[in-house]
Rosetta silent file (secondary structure, phi, psi, omega in degrees, C-alpha in Angstrom):
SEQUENCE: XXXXXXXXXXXXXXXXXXXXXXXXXXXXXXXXXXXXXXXXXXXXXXXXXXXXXXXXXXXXXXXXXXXXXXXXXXXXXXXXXXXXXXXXXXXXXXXXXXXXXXXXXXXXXXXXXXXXXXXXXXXXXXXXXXXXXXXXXX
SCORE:     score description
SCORE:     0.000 S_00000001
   1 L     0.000  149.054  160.089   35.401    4.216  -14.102 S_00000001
   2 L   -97.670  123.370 -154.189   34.974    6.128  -17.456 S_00000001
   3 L   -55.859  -38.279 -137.294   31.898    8.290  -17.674 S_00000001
   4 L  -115.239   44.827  158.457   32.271    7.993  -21.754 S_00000001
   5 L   -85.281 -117.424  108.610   32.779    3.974  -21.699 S_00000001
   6 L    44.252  105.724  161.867   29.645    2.833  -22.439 S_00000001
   7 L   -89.128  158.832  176.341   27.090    5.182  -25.014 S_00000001
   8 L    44.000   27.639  153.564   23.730    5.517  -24.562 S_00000001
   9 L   -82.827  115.989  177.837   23.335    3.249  -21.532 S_00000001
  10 L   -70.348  147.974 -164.604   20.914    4.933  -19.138 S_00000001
  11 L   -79.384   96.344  149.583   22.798    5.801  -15.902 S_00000001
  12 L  -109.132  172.615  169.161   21.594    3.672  -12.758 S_00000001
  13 L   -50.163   83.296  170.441   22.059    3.351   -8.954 S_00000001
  14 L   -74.799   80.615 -151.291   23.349    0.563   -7.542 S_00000001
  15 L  -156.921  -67.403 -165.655   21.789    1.074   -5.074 S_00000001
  16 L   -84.760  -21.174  159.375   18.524    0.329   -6.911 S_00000001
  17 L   -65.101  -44.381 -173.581   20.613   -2.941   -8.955 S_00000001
  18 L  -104.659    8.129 -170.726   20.638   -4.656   -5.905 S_00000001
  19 L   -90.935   14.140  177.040   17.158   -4.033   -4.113 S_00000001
  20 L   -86.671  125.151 -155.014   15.195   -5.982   -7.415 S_00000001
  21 L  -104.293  139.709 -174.183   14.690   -9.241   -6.242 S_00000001
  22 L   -54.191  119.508 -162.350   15.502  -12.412   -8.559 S_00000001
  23 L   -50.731  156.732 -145.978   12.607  -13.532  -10.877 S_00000001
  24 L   -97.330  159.705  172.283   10.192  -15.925   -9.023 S_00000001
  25 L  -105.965  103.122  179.962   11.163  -19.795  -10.702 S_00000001
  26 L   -32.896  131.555  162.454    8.093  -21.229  -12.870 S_00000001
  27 L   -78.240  139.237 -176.577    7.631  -24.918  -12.405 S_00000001
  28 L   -39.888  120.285  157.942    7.783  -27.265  -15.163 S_00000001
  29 L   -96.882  157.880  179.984    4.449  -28.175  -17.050 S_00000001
  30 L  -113.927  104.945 -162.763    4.328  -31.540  -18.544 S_00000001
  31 L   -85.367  134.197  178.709    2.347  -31.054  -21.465 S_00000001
  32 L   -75.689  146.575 -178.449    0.344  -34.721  -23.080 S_00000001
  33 L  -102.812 -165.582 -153.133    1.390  -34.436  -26.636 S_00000001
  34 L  -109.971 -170.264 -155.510   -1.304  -35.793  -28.555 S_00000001
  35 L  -102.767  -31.096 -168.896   -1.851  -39.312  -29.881 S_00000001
  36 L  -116.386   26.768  158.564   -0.603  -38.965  -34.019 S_00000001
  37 L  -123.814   10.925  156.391    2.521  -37.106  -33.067 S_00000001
  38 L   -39.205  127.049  150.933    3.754  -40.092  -30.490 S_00000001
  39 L   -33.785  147.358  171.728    6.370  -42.461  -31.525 S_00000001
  40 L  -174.232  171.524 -160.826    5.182  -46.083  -32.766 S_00000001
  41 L   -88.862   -7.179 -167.790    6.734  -48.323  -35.094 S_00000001
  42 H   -73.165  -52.721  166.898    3.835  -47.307  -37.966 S_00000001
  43 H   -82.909   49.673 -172.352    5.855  -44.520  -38.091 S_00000001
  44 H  -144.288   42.669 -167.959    8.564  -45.869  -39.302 S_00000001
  45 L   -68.085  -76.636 -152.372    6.998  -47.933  -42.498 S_00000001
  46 H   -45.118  -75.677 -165.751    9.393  -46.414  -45.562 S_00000001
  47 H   -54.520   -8.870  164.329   12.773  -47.118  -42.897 S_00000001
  48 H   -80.738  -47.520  147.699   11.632  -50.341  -42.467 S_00000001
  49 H   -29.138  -74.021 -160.728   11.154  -51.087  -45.834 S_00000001
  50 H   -60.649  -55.075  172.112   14.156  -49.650  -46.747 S_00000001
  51 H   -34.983  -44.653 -178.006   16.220  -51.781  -44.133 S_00000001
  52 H   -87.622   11.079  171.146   14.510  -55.013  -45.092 S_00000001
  53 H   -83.002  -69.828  154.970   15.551  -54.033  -48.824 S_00000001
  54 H   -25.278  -53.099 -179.152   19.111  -53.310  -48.007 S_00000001
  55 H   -66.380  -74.560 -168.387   19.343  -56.795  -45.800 S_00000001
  56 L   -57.828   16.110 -178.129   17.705  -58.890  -49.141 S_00000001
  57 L  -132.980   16.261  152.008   20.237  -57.120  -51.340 S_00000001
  58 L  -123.984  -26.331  169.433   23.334  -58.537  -49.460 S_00000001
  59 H   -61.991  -39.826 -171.197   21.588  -61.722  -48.894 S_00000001
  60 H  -115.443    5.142  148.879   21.573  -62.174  -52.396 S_00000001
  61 H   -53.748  -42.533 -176.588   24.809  -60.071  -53.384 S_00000001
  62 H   -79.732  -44.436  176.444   26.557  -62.827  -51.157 S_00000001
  63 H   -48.278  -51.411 -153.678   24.451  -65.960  -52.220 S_00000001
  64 H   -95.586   -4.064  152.657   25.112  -64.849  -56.071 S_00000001
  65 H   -94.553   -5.412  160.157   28.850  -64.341  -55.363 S_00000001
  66 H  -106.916   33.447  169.376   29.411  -67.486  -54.053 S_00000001
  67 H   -78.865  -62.877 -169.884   27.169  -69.138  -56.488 S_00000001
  68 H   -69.981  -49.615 -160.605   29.647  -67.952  -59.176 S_00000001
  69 H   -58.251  -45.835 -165.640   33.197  -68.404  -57.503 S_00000001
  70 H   -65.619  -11.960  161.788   31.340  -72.161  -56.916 S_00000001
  71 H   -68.823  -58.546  176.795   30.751  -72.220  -60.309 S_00000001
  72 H   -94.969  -21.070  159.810   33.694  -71.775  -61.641 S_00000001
  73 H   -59.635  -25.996 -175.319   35.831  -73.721  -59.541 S_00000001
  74 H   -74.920  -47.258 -163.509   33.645  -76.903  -60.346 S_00000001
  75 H   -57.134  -31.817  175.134   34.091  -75.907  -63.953 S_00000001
  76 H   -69.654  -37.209 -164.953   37.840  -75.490  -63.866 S_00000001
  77 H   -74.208  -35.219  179.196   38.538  -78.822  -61.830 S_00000001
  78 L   -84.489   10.093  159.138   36.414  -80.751  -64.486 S_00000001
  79 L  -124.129   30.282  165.973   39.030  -79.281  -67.139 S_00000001
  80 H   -69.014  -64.869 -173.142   41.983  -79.179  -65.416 S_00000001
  81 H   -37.303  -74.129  177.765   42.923  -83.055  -66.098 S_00000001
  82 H   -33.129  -44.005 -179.433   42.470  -82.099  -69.983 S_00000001
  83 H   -72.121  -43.248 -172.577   44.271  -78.663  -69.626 S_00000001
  84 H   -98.307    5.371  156.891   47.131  -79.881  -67.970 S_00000001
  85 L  -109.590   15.539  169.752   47.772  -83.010  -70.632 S_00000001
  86 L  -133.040   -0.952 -171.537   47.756  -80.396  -73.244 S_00000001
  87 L  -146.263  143.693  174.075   49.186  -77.651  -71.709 S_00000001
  88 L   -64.247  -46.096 -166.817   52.782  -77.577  -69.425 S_00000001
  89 E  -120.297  145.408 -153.028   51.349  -75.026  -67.273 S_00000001
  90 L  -153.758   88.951  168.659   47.840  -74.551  -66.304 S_00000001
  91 L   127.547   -9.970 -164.593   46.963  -71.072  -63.823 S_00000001
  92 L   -84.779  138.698  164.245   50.331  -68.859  -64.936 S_00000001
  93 L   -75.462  -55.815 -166.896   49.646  -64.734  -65.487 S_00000001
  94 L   113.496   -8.103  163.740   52.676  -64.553  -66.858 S_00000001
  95 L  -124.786    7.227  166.149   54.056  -62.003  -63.693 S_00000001
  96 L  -106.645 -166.630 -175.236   54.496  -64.677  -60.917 S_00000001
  97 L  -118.511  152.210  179.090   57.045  -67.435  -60.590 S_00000001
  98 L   -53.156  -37.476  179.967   55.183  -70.943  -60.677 S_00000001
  99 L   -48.177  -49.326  179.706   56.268  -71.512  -57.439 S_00000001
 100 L   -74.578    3.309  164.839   54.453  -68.371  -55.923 S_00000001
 101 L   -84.628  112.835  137.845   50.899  -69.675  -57.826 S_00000001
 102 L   -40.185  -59.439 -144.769   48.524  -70.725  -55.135 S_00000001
 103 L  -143.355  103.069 -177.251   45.156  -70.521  -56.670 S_00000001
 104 L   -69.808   -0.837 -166.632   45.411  -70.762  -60.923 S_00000001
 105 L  -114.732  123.506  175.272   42.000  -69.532  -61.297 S_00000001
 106 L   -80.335   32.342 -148.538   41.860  -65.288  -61.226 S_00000001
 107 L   -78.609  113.060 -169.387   38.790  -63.776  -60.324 S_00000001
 108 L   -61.429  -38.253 -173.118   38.463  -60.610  -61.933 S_00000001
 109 L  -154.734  166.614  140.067   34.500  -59.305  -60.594 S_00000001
 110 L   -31.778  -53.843 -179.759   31.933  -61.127  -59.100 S_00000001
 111 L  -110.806   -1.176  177.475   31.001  -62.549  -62.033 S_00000001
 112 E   -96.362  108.491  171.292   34.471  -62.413  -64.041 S_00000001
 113 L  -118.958  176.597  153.290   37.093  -65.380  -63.870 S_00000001
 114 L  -166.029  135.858  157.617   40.093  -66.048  -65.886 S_00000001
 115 E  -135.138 -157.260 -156.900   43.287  -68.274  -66.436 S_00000001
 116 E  -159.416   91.665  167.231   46.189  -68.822  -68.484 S_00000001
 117 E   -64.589  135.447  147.673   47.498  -72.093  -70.203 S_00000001
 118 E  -135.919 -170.054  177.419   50.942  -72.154  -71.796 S_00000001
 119 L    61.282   57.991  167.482   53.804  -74.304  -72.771 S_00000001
 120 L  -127.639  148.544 -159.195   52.371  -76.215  -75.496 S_00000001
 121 L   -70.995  115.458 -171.974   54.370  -76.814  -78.785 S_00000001
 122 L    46.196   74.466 -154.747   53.400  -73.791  -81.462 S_00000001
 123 L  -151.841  100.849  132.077   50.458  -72.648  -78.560 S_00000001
 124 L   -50.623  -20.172 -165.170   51.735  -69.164  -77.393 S_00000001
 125 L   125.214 -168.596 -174.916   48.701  -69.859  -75.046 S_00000001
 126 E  -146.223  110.577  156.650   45.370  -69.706  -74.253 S_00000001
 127 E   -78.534  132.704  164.114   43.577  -67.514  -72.022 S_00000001
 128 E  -142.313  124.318 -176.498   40.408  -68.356  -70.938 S_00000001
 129 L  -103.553  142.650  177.046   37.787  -66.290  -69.354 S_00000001
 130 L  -108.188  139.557  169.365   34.577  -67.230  -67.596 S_00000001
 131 E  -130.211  126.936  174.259   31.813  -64.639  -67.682 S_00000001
 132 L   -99.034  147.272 -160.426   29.123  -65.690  -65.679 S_00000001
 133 L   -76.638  131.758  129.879   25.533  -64.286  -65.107 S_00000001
 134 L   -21.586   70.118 -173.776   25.965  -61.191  -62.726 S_00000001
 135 L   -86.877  -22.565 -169.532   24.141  -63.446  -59.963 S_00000001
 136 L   -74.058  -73.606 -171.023   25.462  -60.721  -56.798 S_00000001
 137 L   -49.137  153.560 -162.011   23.175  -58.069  -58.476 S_00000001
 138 L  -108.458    0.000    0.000   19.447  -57.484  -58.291 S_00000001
């Protein structure tokens, strides 16, 4: 060992390191905590609140977006007949191939639709967008 490892450590026996006998081991108390700092559901008003806010604000984010897409699909199909005996094409962007349109109506937002008539004689086209009340929002 090296005397000058260690500074300022006072110097013992061991001799006297092992005769101290190992601290006696306390037993647990189980203290009653008191009655207003228990869990109960009172305390938990505000997160409760807040949760049943959060739940009514996707209940009616979802109700009011499929208010609108139901909205505007009735509106398009009861002008489609008209649209498409005045117009060749009825639902084209103008960046797909006709073949590749599925669904002529574009919805842009929640509340934002649009589509795009062409191929009518001195018509470049017509866009037409539905704006709808912003029913998903509170």
């Amino acid at each position: 060992e090296d005397p000058d490892e260690f500074y300022n450590e006072p110097k013992t026996n061991k001799r006297q390191e092992k005769a101290t006998p190992p601290p006696a081991k306390q037993p647990i108390k189980i203290v009653n905590i008191p009655a207003h700092l228990r869990t109960n559901w009172e305390n938990f008003y505000v997160e409760i609140i807040m949760i049943i806010g959060i739940v009514v604000y996707f209940l009616n984010f979802f109700t009011g977006k499929s208010k609108n897409q139901k909205i505007a699909n009735q509106l398009f199909a009861a002008h489609r007949p008209s649209l498409e005996s005045q117009f060749s094409l009825v639902g084209d962007d103008g960046t797909k191939n006709i073949e590749e349109i599925q669904e002529p109506l574009i919805k842009e937002s929640e509340n934002n639709f649009r589509f795009w008539c062409s191929g009518r004689t001195c018509v470049e086209g017509m866009l037409v967008e539905l704006k709808l009340l912003k029913r998903q929002d509170l």
